[in-house]
CSV table of N, CA and C in Angstrom, one decimal:
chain,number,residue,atom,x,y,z
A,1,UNK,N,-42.2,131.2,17.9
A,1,UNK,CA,-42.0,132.4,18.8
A,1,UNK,C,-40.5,132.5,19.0
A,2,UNK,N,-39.9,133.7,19.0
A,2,UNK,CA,-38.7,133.9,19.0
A,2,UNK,C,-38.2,133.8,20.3
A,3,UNK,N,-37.2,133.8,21.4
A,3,UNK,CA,-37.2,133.3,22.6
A,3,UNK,C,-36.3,134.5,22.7
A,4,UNK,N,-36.3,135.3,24.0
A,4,UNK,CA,-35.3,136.1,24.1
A,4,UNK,C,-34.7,135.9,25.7
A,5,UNK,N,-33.2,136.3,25.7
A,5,UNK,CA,-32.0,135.9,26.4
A,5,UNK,C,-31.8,137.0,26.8
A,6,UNK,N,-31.2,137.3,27.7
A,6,UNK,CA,-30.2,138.6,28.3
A,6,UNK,C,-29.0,137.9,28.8
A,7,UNK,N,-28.4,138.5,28.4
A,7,UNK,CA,-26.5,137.8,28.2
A,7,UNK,C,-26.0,138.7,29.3
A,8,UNK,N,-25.0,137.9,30.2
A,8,UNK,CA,-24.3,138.9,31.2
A,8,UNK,C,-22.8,138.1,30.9
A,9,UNK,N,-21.8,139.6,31.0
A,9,UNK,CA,-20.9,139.5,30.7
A,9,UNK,C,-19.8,139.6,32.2
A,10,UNK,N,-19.2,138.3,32.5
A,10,UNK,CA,-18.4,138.3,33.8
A,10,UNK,C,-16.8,138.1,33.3
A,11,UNK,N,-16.1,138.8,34.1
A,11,UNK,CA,-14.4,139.1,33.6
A,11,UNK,C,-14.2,137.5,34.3
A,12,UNK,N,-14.7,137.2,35.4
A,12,UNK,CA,-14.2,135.9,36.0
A,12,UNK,C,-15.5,135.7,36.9
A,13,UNK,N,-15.3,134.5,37.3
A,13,UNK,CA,-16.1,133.9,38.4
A,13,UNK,C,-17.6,133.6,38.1
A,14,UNK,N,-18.2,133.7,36.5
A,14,UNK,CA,-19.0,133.1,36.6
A,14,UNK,C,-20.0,132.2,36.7
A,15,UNK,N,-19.7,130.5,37.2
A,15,UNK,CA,-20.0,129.8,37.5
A,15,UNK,C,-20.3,130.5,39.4
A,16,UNK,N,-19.7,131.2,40.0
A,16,UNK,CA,-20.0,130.7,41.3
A,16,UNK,C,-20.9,131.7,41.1
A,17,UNK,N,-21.4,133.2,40.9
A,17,UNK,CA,-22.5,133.9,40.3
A,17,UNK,C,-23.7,133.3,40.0
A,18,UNK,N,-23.6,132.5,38.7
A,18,UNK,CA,-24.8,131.7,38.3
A,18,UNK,C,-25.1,130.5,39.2
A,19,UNK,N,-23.8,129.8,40.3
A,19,UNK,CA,-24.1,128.8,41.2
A,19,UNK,C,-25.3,129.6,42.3
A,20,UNK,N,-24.6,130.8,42.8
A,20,UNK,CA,-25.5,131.8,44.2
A,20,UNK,C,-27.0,131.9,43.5
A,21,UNK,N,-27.2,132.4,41.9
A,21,UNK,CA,-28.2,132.9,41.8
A,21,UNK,C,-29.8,132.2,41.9
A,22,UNK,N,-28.8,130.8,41.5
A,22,UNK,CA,-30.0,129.8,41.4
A,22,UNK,C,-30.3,129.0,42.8
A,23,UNK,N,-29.3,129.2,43.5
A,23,UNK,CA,-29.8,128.5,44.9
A,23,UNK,C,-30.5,129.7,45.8
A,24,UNK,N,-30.6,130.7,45.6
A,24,UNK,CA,-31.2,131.9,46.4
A,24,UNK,C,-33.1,131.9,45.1
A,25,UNK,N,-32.8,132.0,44.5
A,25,UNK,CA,-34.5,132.6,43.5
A,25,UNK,C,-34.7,131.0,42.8
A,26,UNK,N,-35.6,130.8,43.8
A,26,UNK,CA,-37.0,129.8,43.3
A,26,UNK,C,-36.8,129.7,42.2
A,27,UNK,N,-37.5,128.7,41.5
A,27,UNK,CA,-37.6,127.6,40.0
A,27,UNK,C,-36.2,128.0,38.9
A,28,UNK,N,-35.1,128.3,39.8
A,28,UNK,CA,-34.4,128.0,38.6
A,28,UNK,C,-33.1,127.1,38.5
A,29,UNK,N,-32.6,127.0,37.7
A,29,UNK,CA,-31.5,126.2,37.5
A,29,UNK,C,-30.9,126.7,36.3
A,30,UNK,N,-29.6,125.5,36.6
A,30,UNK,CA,-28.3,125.5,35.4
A,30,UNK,C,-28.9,124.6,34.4
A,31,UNK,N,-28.4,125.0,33.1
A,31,UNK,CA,-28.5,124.1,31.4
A,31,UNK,C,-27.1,123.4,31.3
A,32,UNK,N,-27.3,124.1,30.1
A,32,UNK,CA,-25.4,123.6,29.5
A,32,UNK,C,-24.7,124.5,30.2
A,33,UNK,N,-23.2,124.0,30.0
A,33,UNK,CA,-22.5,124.9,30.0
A,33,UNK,C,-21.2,124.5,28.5
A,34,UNK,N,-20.6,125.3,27.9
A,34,UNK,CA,-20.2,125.1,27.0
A,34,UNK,C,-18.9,126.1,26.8
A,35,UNK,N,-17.4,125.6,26.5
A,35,UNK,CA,-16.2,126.0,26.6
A,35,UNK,C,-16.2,126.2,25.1
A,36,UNK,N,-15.9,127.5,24.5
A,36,UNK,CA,-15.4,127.7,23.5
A,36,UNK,C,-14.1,127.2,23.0
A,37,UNK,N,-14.0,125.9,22.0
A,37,UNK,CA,-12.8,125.3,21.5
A,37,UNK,C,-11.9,126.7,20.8
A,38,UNK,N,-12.2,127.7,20.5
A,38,UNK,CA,-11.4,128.4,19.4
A,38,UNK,C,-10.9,129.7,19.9
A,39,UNK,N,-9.9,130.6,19.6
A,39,UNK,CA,-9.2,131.3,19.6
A,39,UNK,C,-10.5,132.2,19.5
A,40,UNK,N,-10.2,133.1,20.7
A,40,UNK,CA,-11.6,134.7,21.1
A,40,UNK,C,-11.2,135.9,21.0
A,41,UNK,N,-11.4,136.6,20.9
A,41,UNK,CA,-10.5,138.0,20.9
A,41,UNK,C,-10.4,137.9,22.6
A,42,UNK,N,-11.3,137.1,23.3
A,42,UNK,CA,-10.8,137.0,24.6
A,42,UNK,C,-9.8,136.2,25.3
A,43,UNK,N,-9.5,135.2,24.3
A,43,UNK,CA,-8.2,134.2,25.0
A,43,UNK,C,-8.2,133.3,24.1
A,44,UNK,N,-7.4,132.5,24.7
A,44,UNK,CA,-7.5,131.2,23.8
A,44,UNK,C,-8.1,130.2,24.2
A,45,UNK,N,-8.4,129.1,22.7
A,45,UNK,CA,-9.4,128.2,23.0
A,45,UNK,C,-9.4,127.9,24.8
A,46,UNK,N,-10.5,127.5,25.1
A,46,UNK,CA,-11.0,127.0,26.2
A,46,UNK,C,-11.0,127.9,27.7
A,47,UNK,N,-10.6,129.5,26.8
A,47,UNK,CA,-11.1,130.2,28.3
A,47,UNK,C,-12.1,131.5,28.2
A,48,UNK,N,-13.0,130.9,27.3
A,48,UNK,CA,-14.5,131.3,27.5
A,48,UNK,C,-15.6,130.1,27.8
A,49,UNK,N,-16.2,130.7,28.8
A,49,UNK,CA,-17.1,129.7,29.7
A,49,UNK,C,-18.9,130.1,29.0
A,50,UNK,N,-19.4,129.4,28.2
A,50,UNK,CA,-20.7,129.9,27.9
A,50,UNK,C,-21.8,128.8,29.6
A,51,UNK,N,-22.5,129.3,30.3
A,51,UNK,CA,-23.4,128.8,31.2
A,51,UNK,C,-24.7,129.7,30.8
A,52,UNK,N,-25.9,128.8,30.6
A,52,UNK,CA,-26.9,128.8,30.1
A,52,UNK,C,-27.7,128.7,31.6
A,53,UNK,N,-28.6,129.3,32.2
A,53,UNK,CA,-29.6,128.9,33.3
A,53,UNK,C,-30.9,129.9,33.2
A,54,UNK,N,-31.5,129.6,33.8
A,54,UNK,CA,-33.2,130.3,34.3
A,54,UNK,C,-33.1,130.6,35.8
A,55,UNK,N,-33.7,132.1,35.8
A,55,UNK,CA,-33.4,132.5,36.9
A,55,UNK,C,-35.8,132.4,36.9
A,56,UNK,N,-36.9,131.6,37.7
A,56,UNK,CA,-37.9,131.8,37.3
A,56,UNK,C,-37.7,131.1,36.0
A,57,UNK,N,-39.0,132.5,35.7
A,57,UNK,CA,-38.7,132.0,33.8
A,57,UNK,C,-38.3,132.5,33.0
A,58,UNK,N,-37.5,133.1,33.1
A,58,UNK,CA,-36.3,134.2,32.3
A,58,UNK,C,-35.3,133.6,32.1
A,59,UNK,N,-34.7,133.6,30.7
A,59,UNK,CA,-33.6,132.6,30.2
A,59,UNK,C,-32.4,133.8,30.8
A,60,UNK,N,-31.2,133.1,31.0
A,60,UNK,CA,-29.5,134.1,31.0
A,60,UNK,C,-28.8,133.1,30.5
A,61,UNK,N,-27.3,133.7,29.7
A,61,UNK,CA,-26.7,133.4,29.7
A,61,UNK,C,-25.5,134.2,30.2
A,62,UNK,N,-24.7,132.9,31.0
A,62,UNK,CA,-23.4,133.9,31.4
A,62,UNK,C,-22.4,133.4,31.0
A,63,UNK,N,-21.5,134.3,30.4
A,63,UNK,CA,-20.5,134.3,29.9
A,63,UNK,C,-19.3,134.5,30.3
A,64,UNK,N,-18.2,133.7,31.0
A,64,UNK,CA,-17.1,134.0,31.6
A,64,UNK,C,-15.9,134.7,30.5
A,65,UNK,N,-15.7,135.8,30.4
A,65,UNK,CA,-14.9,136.3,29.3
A,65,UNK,C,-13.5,137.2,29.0
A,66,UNK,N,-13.3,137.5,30.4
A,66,UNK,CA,-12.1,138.1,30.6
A,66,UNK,C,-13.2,139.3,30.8
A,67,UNK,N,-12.2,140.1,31.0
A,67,UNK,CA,-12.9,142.0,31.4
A,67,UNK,C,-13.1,142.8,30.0
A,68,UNK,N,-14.2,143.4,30.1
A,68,UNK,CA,-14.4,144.2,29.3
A,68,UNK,C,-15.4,145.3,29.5
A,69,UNK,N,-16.6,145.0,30.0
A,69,UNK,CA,-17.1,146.5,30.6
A,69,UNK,C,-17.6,146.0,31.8
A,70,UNK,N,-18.0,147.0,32.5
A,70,UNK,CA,-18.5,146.9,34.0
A,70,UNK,C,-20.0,146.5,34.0
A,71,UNK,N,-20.7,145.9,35.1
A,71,UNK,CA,-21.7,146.1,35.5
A,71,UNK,C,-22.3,147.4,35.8
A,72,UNK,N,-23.2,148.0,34.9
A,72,UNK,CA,-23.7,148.9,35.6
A,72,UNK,C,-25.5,149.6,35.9
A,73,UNK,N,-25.7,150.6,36.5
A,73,UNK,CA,-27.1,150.7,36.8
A,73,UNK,C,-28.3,150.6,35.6
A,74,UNK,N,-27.3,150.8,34.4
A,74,UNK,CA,-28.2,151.0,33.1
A,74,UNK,C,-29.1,149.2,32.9
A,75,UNK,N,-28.8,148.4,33.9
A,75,UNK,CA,-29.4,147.2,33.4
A,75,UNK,C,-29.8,146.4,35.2
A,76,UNK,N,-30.7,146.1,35.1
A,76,UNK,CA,-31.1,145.1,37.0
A,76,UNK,C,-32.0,144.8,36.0
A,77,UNK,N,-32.0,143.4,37.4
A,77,UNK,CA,-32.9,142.5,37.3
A,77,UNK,C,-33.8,142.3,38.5
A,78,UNK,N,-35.0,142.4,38.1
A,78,UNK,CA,-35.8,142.8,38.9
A,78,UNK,C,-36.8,141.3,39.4
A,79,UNK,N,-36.4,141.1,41.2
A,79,UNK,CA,-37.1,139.7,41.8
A,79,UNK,C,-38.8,140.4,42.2
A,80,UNK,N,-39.5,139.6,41.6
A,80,UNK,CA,-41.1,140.4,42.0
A,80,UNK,C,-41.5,139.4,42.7
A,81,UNK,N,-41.5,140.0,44.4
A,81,UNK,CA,-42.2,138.6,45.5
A,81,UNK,C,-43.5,138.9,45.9
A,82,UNK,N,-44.5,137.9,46.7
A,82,UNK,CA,-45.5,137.9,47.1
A,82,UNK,C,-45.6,138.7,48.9
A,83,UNK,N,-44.2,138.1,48.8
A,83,UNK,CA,-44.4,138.4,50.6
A,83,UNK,C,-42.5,139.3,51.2
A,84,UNK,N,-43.2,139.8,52.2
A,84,UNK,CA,-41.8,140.3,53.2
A,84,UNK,C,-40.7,139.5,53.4
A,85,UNK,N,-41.1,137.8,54.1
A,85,UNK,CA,-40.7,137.5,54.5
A,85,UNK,C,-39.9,137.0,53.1
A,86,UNK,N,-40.1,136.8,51.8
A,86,UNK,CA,-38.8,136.5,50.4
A,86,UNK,C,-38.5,137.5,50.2
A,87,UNK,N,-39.1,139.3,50.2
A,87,UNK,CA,-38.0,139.7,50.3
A,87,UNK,C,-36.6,139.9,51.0
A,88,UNK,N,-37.0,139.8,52.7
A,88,UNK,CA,-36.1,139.5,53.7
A,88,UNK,C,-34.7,138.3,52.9
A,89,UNK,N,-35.5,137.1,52.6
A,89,UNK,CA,-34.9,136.1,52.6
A,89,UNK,C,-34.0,136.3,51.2
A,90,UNK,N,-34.6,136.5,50.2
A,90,UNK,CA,-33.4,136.9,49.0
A,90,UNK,C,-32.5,138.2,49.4
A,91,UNK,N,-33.2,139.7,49.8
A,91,UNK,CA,-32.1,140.7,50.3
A,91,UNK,C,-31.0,140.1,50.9
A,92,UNK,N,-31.0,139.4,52.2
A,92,UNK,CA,-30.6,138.7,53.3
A,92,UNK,C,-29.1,137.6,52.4
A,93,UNK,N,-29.6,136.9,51.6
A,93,UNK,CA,-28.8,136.1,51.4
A,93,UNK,C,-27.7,137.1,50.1
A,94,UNK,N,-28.2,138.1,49.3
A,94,UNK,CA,-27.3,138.4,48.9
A,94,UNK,C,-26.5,139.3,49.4
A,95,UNK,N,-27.2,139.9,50.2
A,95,UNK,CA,-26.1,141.0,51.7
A,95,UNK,C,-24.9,139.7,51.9
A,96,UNK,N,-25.4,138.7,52.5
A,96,UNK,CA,-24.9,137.7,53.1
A,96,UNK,C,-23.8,137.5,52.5
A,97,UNK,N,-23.5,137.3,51.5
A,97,UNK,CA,-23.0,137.0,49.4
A,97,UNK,C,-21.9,138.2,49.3
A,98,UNK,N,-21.9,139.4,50.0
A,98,UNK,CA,-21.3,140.1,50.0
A,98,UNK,C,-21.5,141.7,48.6
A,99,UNK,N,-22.7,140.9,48.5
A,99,UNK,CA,-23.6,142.4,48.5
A,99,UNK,C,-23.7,143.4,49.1
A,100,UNK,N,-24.5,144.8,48.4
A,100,UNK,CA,-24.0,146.2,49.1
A,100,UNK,C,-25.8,146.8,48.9
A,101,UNK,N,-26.3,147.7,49.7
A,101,UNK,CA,-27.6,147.8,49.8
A,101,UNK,C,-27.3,149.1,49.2
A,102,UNK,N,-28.6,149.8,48.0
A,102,UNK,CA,-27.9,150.7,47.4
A,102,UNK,C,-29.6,151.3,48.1
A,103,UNK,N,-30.9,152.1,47.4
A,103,UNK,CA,-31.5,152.9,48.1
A,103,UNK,C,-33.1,152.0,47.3
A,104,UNK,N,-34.2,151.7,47.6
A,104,UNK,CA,-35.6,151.6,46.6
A,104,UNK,C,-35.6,150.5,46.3
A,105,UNK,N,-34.7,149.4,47.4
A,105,UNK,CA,-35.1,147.9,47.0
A,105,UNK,C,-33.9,147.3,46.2
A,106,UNK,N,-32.9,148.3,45.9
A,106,UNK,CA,-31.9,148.0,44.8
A,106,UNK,C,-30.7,147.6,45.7
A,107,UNK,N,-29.8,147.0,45.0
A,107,UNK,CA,-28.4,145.8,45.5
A,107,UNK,C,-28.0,145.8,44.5
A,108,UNK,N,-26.3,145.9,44.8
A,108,UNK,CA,-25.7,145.4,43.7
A,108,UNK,C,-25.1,143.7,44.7
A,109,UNK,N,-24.8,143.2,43.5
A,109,UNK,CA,-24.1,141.9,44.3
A,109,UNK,C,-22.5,141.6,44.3
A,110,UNK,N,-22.0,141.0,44.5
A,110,UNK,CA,-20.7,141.2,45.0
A,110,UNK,C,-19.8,140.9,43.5
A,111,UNK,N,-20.4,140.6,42.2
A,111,UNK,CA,-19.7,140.9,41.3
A,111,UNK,C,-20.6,142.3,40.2
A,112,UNK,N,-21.1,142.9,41.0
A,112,UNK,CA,-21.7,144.4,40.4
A,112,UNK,C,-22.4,144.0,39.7
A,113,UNK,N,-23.1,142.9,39.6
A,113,UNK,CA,-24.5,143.3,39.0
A,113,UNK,C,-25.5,144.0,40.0
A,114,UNK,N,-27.2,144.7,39.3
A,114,UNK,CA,-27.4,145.3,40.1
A,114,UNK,C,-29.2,144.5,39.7
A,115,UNK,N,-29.6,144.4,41.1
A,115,UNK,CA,-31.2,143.8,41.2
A,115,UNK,C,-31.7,144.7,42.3
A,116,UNK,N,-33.2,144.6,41.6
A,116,UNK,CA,-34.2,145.0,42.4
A,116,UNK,C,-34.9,144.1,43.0
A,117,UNK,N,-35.3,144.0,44.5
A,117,UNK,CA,-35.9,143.0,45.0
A,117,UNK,C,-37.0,143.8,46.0
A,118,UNK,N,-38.3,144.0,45.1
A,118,UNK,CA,-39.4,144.5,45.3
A,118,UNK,C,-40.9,143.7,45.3
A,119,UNK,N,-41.4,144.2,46.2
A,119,UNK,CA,-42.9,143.4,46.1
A,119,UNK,C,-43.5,143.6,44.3
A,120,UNK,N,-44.2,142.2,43.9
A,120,UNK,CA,-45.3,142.1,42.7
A,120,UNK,C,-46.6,144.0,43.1
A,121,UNK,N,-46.5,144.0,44.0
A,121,UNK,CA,-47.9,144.8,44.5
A,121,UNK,C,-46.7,146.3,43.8
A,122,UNK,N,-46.0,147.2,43.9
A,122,UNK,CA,-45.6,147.7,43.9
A,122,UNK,C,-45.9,148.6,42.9
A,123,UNK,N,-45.3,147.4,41.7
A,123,UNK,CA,-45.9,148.2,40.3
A,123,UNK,C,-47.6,148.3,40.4
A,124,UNK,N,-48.0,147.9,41.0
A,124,UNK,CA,-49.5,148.1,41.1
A,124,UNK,C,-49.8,149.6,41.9
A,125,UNK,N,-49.6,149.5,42.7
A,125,UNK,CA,-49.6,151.0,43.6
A,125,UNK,C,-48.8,152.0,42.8
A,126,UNK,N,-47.7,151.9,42.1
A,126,UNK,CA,-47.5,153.3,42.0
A,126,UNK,C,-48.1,153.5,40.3
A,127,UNK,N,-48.7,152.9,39.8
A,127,UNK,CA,-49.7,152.7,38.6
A,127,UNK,C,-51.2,153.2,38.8
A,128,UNK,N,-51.4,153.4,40.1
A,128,UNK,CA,-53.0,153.3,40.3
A,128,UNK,C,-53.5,154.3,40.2
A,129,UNK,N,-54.8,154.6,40.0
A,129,UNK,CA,-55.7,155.2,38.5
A,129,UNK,C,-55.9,156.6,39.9
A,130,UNK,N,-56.3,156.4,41.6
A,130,UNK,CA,-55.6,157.5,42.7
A,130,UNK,C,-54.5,157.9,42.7
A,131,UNK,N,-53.8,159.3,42.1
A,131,UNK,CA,-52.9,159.5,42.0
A,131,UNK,C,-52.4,159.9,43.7
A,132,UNK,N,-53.0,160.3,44.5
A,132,UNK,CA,-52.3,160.4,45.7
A,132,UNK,C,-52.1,159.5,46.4
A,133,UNK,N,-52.9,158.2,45.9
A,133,UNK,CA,-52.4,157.3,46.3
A,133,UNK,C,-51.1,156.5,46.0
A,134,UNK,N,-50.9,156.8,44.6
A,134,UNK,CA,-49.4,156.4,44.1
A,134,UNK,C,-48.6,157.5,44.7
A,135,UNK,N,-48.7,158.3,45.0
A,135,UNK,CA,-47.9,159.5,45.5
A,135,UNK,C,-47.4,159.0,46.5
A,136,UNK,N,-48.2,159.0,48.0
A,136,UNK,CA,-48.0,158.5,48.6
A,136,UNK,C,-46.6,156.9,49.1
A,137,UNK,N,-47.3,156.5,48.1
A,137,UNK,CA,-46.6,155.1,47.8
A,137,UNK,C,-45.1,155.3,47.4
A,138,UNK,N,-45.3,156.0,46.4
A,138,UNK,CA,-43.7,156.6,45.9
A,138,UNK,C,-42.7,157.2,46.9
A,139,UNK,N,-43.4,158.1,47.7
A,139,UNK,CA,-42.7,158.7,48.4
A,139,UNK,C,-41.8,157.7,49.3
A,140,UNK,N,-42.8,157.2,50.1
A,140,UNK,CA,-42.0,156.4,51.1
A,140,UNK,C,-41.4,155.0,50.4
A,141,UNK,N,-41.6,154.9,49.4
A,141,UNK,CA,-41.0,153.7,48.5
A,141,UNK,C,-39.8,154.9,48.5
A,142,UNK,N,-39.2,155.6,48.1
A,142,UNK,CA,-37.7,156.6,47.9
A,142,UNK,C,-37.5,156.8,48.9
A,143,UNK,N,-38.0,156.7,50.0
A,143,UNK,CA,-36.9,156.6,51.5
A,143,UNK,C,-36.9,155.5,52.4
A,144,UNK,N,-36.8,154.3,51.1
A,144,UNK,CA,-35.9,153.2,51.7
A,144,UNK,C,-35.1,152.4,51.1
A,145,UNK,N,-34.2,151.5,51.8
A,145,UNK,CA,-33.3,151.3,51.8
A,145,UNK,C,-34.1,149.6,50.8
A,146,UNK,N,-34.1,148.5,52.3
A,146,UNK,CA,-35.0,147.4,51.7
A,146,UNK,C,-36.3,147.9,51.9
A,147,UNK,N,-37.0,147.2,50.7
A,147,UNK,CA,-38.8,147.1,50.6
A,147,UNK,C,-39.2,146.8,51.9
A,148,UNK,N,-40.3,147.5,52.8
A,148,UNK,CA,-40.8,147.6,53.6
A,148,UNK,C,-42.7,147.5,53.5
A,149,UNK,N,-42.6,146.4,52.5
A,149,UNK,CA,-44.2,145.9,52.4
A,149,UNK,C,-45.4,146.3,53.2
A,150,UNK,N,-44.6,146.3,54.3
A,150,UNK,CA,-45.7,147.0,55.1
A,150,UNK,C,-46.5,148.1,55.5
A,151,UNK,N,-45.2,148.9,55.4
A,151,UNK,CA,-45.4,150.4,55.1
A,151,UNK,C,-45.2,150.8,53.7
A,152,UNK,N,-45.6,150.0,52.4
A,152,UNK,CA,-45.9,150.4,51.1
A,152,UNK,C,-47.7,150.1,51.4
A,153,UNK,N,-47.9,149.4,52.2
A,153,UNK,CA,-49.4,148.9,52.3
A,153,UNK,C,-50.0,150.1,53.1
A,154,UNK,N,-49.2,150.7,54.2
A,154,UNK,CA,-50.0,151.6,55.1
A,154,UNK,C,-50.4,153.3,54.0
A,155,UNK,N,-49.0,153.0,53.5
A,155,UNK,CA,-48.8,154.4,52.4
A,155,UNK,C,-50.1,154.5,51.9
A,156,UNK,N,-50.3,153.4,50.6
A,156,UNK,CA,-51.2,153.5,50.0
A,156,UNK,C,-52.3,153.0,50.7
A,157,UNK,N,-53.0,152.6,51.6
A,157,UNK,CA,-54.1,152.6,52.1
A,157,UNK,C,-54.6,153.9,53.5
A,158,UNK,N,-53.3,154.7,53.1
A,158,UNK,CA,-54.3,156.3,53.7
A,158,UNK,C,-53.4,156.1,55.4
């Protein structure tokens, strides 16, 4: 089976990025990390940083590389919790981190990547076979800021 990676590309600082991400979201951790010996179109030998970790079970690699394009909305990474209280607790710490709260659960973090930190139930509700009940759901899922599990539960239960 083929394994697949999502590569993120950091102008600087990614070690302490990949350090915050793994100490905030459960089961994951750092791999290798690996300094390119050779001449890059981005520098010279030894100032590209390859770091390998699992955020969960989702492989990344980040790549420290000098600047080249931005982070932007065209790509998040989306945390699917069980409860309020981990959304509170991952929102919380990347606010903390010097994150910025954007609208529907969404954050960028303080080197512009951008994540969604939404309830597992979510995609279930606005999926469901009652469309006014996903209606519902939707609506007040778009007028908020952080996931409010509780009132996605009042929504869709009428």
């Amino acid at each position: 089976m083929p394994q697949v990676v999502s590569n993120l590309w950091f102008a600087e600082q990614a070690r302490e990025a990949v350090e915050f991400y793994v100490s905030v979201i459960p089961d994951s951790r750092i791999g290798r990390t690996t300094i390119l010996p050779a001449e890059t179109p981005s520098g010279p030998p030894g100032s590209v940083e390859l770091i390998e970790f699992t955020l969960g079970d989702q492989a990344f690699l980040a790549m420290k590389a000098g600047p080249l394009d931005s982070f932007n909305h065209s790509f998040s990474i989306a945390i699917l919790l069980d409860s309020q209280a981990e959304i509170d607790r991952i929102w919380d710490a990347f606010l903390a981190n010097g994150g910025t709260p954007e609208a529907c659960g969404w954050l960028k973090d303080r080197w512009g990547l951008s994540w969604q930190i939404v309830p597992r139930a979510l995609s279930e509700m606005v999926a469901d076979s009652d469309r006014e009940r996903a209606k519902r759901v939707t609506e007040v899922m778009l007028g908020m800021v952080k996931i409010d599990l509780a009132a996605l539960d009042r929504a869709f239960n009428g």
